[in-house]
Coordinates of C-alpha atoms in Angstrom, one line a residue:
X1 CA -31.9 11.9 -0.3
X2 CA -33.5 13.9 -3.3
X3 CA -33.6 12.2 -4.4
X4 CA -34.1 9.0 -3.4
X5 CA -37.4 9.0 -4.7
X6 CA -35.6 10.5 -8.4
X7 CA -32.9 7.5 -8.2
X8 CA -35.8 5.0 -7.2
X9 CA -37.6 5.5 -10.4
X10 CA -34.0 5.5 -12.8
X11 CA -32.4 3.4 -10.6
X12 CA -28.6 3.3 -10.1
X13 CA -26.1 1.7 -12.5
X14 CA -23.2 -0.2 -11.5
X15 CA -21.0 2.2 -12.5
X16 CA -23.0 4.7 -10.4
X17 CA -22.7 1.9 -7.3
X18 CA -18.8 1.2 -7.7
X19 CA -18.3 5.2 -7.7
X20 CA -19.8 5.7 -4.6
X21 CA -17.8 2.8 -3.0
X22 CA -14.2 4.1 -4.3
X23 CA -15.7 7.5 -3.1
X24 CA -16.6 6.8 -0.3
X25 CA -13.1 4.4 0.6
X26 CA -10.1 7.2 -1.1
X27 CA -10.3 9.8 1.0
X28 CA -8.0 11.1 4.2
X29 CA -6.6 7.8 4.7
X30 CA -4.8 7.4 1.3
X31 CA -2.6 10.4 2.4
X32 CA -1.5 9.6 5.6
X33 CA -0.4 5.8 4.9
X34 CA 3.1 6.3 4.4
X35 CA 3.7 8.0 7.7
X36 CA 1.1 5.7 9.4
X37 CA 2.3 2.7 8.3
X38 CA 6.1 3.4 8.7
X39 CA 5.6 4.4 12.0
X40 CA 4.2 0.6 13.0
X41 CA 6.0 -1.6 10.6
X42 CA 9.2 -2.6 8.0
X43 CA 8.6 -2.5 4.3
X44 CA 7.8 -6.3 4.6
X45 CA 5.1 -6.1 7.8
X46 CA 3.6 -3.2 5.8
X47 CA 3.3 -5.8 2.8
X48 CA 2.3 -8.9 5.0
X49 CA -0.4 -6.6 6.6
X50 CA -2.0 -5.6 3.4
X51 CA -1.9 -9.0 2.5
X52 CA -3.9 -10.0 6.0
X53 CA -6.1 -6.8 5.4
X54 CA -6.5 -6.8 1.6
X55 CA -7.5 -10.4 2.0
X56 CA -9.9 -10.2 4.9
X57 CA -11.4 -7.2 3.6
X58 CA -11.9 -9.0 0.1
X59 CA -13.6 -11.9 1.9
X60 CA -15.9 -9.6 3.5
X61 CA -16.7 -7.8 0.3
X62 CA -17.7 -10.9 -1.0
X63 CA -20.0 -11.8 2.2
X64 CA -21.4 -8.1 1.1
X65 CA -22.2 -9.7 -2.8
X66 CA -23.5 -12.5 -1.9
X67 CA -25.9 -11.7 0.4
X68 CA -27.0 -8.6 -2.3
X69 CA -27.8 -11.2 -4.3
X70 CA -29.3 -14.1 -1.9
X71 CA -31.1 -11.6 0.2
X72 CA -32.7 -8.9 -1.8
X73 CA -35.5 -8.3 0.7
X74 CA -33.0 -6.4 2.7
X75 CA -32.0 -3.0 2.2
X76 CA -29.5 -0.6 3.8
X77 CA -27.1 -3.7 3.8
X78 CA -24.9 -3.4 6.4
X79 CA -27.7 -2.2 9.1
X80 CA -30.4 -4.7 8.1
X81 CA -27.9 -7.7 7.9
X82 CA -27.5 -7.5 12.5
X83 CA -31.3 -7.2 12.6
X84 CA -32.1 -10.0 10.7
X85 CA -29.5 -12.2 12.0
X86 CA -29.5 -11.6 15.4
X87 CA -32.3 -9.3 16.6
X88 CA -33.5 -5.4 17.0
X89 CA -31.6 -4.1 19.7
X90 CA -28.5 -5.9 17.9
X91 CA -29.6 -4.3 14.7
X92 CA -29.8 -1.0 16.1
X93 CA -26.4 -1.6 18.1
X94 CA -24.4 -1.9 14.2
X95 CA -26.3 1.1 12.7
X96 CA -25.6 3.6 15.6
X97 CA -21.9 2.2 15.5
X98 CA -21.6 2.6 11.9
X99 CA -23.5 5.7 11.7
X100 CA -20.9 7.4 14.7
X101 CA -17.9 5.3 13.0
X102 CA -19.2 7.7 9.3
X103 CA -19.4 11.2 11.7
X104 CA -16.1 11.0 13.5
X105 CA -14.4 9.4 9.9
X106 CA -16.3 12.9 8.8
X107 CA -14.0 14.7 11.4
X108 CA -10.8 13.2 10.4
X109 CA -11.5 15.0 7.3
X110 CA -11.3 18.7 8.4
X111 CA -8.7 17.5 10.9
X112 CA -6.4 16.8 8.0
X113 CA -8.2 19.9 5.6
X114 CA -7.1 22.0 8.2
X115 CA -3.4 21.1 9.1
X116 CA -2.8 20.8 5.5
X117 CA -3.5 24.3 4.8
X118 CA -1.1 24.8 8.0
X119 CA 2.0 24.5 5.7
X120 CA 0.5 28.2 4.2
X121 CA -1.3 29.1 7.3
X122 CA 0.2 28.9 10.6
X123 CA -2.6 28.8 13.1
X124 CA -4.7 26.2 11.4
X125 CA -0.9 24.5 12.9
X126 CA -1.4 19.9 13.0
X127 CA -5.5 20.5 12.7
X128 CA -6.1 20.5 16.1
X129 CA -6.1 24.3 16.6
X130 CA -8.9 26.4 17.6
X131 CA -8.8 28.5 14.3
X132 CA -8.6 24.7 12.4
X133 CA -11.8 24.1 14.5
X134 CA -13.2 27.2 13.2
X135 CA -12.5 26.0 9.7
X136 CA -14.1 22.6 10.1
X137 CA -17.3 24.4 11.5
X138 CA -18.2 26.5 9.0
X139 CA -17.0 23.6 6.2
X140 CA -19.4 21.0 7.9
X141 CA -22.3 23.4 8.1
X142 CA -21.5 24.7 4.5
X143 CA -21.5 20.5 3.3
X144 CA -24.8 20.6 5.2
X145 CA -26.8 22.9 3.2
X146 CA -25.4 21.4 0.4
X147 CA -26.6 17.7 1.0
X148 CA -29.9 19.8 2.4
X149 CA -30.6 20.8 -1.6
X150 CA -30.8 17.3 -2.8
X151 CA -28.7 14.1 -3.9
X152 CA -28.8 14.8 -7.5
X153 CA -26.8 17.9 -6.9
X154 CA -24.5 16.1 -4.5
X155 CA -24.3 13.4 -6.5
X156 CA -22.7 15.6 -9.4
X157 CA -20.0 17.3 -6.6
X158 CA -19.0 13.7 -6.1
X159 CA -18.3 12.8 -9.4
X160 CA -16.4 15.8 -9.7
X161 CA -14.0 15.2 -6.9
X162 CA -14.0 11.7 -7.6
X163 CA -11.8 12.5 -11.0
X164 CA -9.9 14.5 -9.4
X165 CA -8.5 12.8 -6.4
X166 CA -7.6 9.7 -9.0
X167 CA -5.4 12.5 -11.0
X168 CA -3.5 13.0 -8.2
X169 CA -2.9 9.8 -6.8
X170 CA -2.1 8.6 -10.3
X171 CA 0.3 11.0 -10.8
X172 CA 2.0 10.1 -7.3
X173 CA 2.3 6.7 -8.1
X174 CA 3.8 7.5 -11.4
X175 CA 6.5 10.2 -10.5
X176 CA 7.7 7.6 -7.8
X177 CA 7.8 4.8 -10.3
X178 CA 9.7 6.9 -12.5
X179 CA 11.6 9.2 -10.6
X180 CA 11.8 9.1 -6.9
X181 CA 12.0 5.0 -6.0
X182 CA 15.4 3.5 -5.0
X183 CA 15.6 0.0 -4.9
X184 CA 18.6 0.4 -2.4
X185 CA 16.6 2.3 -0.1
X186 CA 12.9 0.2 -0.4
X187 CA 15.4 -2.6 0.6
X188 CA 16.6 -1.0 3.6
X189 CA 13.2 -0.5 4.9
X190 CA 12.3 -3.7 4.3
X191 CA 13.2 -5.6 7.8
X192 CA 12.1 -2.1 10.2
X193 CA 13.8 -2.0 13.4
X194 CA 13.8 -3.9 16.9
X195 CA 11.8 -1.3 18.1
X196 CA 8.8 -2.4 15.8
X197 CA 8.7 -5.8 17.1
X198 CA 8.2 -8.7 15.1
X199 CA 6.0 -9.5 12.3
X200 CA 3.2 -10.5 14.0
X201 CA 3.2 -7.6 16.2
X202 CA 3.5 -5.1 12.9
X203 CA 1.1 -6.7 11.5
X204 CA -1.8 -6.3 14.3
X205 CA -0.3 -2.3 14.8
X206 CA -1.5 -1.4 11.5
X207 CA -4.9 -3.0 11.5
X208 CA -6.6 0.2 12.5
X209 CA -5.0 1.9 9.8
X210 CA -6.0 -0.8 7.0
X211 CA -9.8 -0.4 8.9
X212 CA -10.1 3.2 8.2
X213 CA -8.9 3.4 4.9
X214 CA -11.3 0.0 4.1
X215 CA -14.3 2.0 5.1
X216 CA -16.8 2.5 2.6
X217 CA -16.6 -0.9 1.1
X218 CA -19.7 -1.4 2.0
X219 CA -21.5 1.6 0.1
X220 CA -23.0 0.2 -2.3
X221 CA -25.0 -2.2 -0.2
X222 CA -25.9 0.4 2.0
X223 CA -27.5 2.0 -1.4
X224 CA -29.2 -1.2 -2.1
X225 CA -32.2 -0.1 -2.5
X226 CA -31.9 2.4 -5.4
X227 CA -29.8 -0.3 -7.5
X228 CA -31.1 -0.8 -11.2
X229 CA -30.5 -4.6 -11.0
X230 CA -29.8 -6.5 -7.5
X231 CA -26.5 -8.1 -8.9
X232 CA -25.4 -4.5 -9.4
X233 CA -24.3 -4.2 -5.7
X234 CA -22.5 -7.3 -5.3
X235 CA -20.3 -6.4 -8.3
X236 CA -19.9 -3.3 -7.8
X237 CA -18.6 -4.0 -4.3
X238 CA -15.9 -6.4 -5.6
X239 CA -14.4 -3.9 -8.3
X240 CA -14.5 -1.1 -6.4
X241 CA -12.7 -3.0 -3.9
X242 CA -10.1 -4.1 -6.1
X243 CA -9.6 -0.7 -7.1
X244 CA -8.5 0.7 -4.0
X245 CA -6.8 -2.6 -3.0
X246 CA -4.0 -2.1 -5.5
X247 CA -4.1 1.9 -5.2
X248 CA -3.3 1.7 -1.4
X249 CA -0.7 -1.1 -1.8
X250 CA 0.9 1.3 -4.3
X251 CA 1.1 4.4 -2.1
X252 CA 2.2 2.5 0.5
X253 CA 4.7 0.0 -0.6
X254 CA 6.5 2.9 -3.1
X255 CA 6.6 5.2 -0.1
X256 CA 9.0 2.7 1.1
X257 CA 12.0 3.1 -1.6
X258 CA 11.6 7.2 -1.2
X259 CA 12.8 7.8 2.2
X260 CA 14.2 5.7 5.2
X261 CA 11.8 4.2 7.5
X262 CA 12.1 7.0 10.4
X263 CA 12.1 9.6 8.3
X264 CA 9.0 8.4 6.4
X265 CA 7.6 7.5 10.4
X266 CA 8.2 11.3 11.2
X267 CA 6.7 12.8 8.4
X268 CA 3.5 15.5 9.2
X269 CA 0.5 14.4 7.4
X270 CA -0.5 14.5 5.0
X271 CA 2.5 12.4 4.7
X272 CA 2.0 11.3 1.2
X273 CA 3.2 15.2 0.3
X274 CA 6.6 14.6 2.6
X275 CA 7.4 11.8 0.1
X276 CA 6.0 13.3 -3.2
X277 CA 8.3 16.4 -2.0
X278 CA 11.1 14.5 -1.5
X279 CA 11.1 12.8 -4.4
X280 CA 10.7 15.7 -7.0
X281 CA 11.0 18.6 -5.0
X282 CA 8.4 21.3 -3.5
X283 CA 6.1 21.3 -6.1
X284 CA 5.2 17.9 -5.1
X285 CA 3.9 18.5 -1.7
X286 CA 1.7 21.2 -3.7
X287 CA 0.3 18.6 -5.4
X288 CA -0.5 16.2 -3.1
X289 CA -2.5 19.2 -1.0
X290 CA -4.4 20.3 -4.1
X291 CA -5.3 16.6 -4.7
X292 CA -6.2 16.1 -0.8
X293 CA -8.4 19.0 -0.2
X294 CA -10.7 18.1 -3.5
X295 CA -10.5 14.4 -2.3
X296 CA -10.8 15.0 0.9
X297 CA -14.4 17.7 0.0
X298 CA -15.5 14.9 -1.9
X299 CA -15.0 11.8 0.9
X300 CA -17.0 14.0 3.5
X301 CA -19.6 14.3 1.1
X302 CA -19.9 10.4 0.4
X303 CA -19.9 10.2 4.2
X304 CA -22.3 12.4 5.3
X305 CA -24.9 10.9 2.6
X306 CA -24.2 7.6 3.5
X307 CA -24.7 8.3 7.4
X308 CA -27.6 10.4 6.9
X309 CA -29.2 7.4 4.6
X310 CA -28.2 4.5 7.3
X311 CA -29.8 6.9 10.5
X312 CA -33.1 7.9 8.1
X313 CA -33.3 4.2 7.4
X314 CA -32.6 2.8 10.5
X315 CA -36.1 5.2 11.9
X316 CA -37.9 3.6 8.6
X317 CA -37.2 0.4 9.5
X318 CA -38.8 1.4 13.1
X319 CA -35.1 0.9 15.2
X320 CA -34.5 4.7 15.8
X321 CA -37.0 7.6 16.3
X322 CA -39.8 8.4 14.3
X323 CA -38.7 12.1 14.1
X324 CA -35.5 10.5 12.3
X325 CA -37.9 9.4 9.4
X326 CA -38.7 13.5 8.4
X327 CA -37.8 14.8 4.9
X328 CA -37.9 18.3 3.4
X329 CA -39.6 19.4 0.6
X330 CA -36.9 18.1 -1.5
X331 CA -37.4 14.7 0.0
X332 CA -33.7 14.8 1.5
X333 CA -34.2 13.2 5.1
X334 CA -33.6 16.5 7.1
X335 CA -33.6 15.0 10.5
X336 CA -31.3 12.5 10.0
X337 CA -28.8 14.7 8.6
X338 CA -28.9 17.8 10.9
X339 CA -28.5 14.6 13.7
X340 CA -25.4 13.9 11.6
X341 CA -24.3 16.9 11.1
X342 CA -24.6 18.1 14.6
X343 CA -23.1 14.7 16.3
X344 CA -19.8 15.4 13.8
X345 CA -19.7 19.2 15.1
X346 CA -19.4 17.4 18.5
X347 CA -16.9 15.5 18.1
X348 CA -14.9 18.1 16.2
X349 CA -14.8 19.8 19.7
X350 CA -13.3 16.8 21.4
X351 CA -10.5 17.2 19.3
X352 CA -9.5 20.4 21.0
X353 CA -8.8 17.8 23.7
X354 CA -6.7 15.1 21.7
X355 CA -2.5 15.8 21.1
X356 CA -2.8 14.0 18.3
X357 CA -6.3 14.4 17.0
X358 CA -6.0 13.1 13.5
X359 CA -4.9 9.4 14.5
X360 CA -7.4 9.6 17.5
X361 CA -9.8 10.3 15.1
X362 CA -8.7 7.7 12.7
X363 CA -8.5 4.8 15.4
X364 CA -11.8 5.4 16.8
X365 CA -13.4 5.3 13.9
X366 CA -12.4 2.5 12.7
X367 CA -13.4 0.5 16.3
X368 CA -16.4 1.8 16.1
X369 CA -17.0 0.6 12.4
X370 CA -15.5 -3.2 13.5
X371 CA -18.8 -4.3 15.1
X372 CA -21.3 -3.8 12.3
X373 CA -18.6 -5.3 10.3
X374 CA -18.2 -8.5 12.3
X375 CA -22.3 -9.1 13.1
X376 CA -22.3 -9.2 8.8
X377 CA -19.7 -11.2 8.8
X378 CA -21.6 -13.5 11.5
X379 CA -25.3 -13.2 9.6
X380 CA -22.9 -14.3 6.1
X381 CA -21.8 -17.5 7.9
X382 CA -25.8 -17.9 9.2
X383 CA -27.0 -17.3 5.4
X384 CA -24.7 -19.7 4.2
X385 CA -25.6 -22.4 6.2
X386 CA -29.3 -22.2 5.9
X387 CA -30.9 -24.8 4.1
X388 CA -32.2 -22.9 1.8
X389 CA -28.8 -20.9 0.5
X390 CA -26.3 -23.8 1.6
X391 CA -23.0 -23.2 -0.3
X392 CA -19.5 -24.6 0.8
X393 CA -17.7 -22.3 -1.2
X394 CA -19.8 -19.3 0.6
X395 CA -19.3 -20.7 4.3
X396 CA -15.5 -20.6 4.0
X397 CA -15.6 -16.7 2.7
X398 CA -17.9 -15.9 5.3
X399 CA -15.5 -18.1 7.7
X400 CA -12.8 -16.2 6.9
X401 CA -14.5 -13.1 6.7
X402 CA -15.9 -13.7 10.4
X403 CA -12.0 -14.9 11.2
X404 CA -10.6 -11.6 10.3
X405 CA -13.3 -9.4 12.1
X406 CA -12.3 -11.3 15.5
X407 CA -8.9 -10.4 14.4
X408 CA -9.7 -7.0 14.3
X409 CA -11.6 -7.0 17.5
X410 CA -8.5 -8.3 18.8
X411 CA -5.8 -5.7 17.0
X412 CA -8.1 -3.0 18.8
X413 CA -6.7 -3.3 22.0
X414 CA -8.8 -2.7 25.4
X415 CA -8.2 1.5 25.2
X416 CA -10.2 1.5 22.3
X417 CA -12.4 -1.1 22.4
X418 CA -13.3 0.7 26.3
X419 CA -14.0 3.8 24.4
X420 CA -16.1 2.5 21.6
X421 CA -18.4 1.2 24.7
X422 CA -18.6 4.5 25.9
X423 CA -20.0 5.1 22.8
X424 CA -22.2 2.8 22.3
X425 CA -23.9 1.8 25.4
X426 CA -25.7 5.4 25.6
X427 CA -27.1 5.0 22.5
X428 CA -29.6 2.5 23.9
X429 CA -32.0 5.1 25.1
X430 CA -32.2 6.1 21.4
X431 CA -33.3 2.2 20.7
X432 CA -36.0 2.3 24.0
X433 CA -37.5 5.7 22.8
X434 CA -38.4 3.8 19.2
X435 CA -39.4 0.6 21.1
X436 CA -41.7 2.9 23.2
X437 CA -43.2 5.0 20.5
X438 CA -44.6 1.5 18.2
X439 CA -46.2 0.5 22.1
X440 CA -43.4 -3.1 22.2
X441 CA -41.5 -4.4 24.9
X442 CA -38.0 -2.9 24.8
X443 CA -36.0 -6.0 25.3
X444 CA -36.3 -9.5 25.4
X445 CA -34.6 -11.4 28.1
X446 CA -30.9 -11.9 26.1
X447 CA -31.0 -8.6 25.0
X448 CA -31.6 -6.9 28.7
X449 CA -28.6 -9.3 29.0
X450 CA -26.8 -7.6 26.2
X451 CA -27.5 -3.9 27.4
X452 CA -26.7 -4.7 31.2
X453 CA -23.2 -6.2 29.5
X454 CA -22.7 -3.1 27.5
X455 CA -23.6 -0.9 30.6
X456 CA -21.5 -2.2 32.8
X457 CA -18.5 -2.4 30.2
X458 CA -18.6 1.8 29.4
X459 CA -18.7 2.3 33.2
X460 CA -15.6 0.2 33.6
X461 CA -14.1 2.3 30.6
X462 CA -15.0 5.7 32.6
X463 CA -13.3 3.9 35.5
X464 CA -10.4 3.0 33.7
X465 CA -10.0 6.0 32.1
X466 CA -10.9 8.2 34.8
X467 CA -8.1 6.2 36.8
X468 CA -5.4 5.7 34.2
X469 CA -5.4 2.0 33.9
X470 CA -5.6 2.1 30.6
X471 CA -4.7 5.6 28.4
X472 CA -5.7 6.6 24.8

């Protein structure tokens, strides 16, 4: 984005890699986890399914190191790991999902700006009011000129907000250590209710959850190519992992000795001011709002550079448009981000048509984001077992890694998992206008295979949809 060409030449740190992956990772979904996870689960699901997610998701930030390191000719990460495992048309299939996955995360963010300034203002009501919508226009369109100026001056908004968010999720995990947490009533919580099912079934309920909150993970490799030293990435992947690991696991699991389980499961969100409230009083839930509007600002920022970078580099790399590839004079890749900017506005409106448009939001983006996720967990396994890279200790991460995505695919459930087709299968005209422009055949024989597959699964989802067979 500015500079891009700026950070090519300086290069960025470590540091300046594992910031943009905590950035990008603490942002609406912090907030919302007590509520979201109390609503599926017992204080000990809620702990088995970080463990399931925390150690998934650590296996496939460790895919994301080692292929930094073992495959340096690839930048962008996430996008260029599906190409070069298993073709173009695949390739561009994980960077449109993971580009939509980053603008409808994106609209989570006013969604949740918006209804928690409707504890002071009425009609901005849950987020999913017409003056909320209002809001989140002229926010995202504001965020847009700003990312328009440059990445440099971005760059120093993120830092800002980064501080600032950690101050206030610091300071809720401390006033309940100290002064809201009752062992009696986190004890209580622990089994859930009959109504939760069992374990198992807790468990796969809050996968979604654990997805969204676990985006970003992959920012640093998506930055790749403006690290100072290759290794950079890989590490700076793992520790900002960790980071957010225990932070969540804190939020969560503390949540869990402030209130009983239903009342925690009926909280509004941002529910993570309910408890703060309950456990020291008014002032609490002040806090908590402060802290989630600057980290919530910040998150959208992180978001709408790293969508913007995976759409211009996707057109570089000659899988989307060549109009996709044009930069302004401050070499910030204006096409790519007035395409972002404008598919986000979009799906703000849809959420004039959701009840609940905040988890909608949240549970679409996150199976939207499970594809790319599991085609680099399937190229990790491939890398590992090439003769030339051939580790055993790096084909059972990426084994477990690729284990866990399936999982994930499977914790989606057919609503969304229709939906995200609906999505997706569109988006192949996108892919046959770049094929066209270079003068190549647009598929090869699998991969008419693949689009006839993906056709004929979003017109099932209209029809399902359309008929009721399966609701949202």
């Amino acid at each position: 984005m500015s500079g891009p060409t700026q950070e090519r030449r300086a290069g960025m740190s470590m540091p300046v890699l594992a910031g943009m992956v905590i950035g990008s990772m603490v942002g609406a979904g912090v907030f919302s986890l007590p509520s979201s996870f109390a609503g599926s689960a017992g204080g000990l699901g809620a702990l088995l399914a970080w463990g399931v997610a925390g150690g998934g998701m650590l296996m496939l930030a460790l895919v994301f190191q080692r292929l930094a390191i073992r495959r340096p000719d690839l930048d962008s990460g996430i996008v260029a790991y599906a190409k070069a495992g298993f073709g173009p048309y695949v390739g561009f299939f994980s960077a449109f999902g993971y580009w939509a996955a980053a603008c409808i995360a994106n609209v989570t963010y006013w969604v949740l700006i918006a209804s928690t300034l409707g504890a002071v203002v009425p009609a901005f009501g849950d987020g999913s009011t017409w003056a909320a919508f209002a809001l989140g226009t002229v926010g995202l369109w504001a965020f847009h000129l700003v990312v328009a100026r440059g990445v440099t001056q971005a760059a120093a908004l993120n830092a800002i907000t980064a501080v600032a968010k950690f101050v206030s999720l610091l300071l809720f995990v401390v006033l309940l250590i100290f002064g809201g947490f009752s062992w009696d009533t986190f004890t209580g919580n622990l089994a859930g209710d009959d109504a939760l099912g069992g374990l198992g079934d807790q468990v796969r309920a809050t996968m979604l959850v654990t997805v969204f909150v676990f985006l970003g993970v992959e920012g640093a490799s998506v930055y790749s190519r403006y690290a100072r030293r290759r290794e950079d990435v890989g590490r700076a992947t793992v520790t900002g992992f960790l980071t957010v690991l225990a932070l969540f696991v804190a939020v969560t699991m503390l949540s869990f000795g402030v209130l009983p389980r239903a009342e925690l499961a009926a909280l509004d969100q941002p529910s993570a001011a309910g408890v703060l409230e309950a456990a020291v009083g008014p002032w609490g839930a002040w806090l908590i709002g402060i802290g989630l509007l600057i980290s919530v600002l910040g998150a959208y920022l992180a978001w709408t550079l790293l969508a913007t970078e995976v759409l211009h580099e996707a057109a570089l790399q000659d899988d989307a448009p060549r109009l996709l590839r044009r930069t302004n004079g401050r070499g910030v890749p204006i096409a790519a981000l007035t395409a972002t900017s404008l598919v986000t506005w979009l799906f703000l409106v849809l959420t004039q048509l959701s009840e609940n448009a905040f988890d909608f939001s949240l549970e679409l983006t996150s199976a939207l984001a499970i594809i790319p996720y599991l085609l680099t967990a399937g190229f990790g396994v491939r890398a590992a077992l090439s003769r030339d890279h051939r580790a055993p200790a790096a084909i059972v991460v990426a084994a477990i890694a690729l284990a866990y995505t399936f999982f994930l695919v499977y914790a989606m459930g057919p609503a969304y998992a229709l939906l995200a087709l609906i999505i997706y299968a569109p988006a192949t005209l996108l892919y046959a206008w770049a094929r066209r422009e270079q003068g190549l055949r647009v598929f090869s024989r699998r991969e008419a295979v693949l689009c006839a597959l993906s056709v004929a699964g979003a017109v099932a989802a209209v029809v399902a949809l359309a008929t009721g067979a399966v609701s949202l």
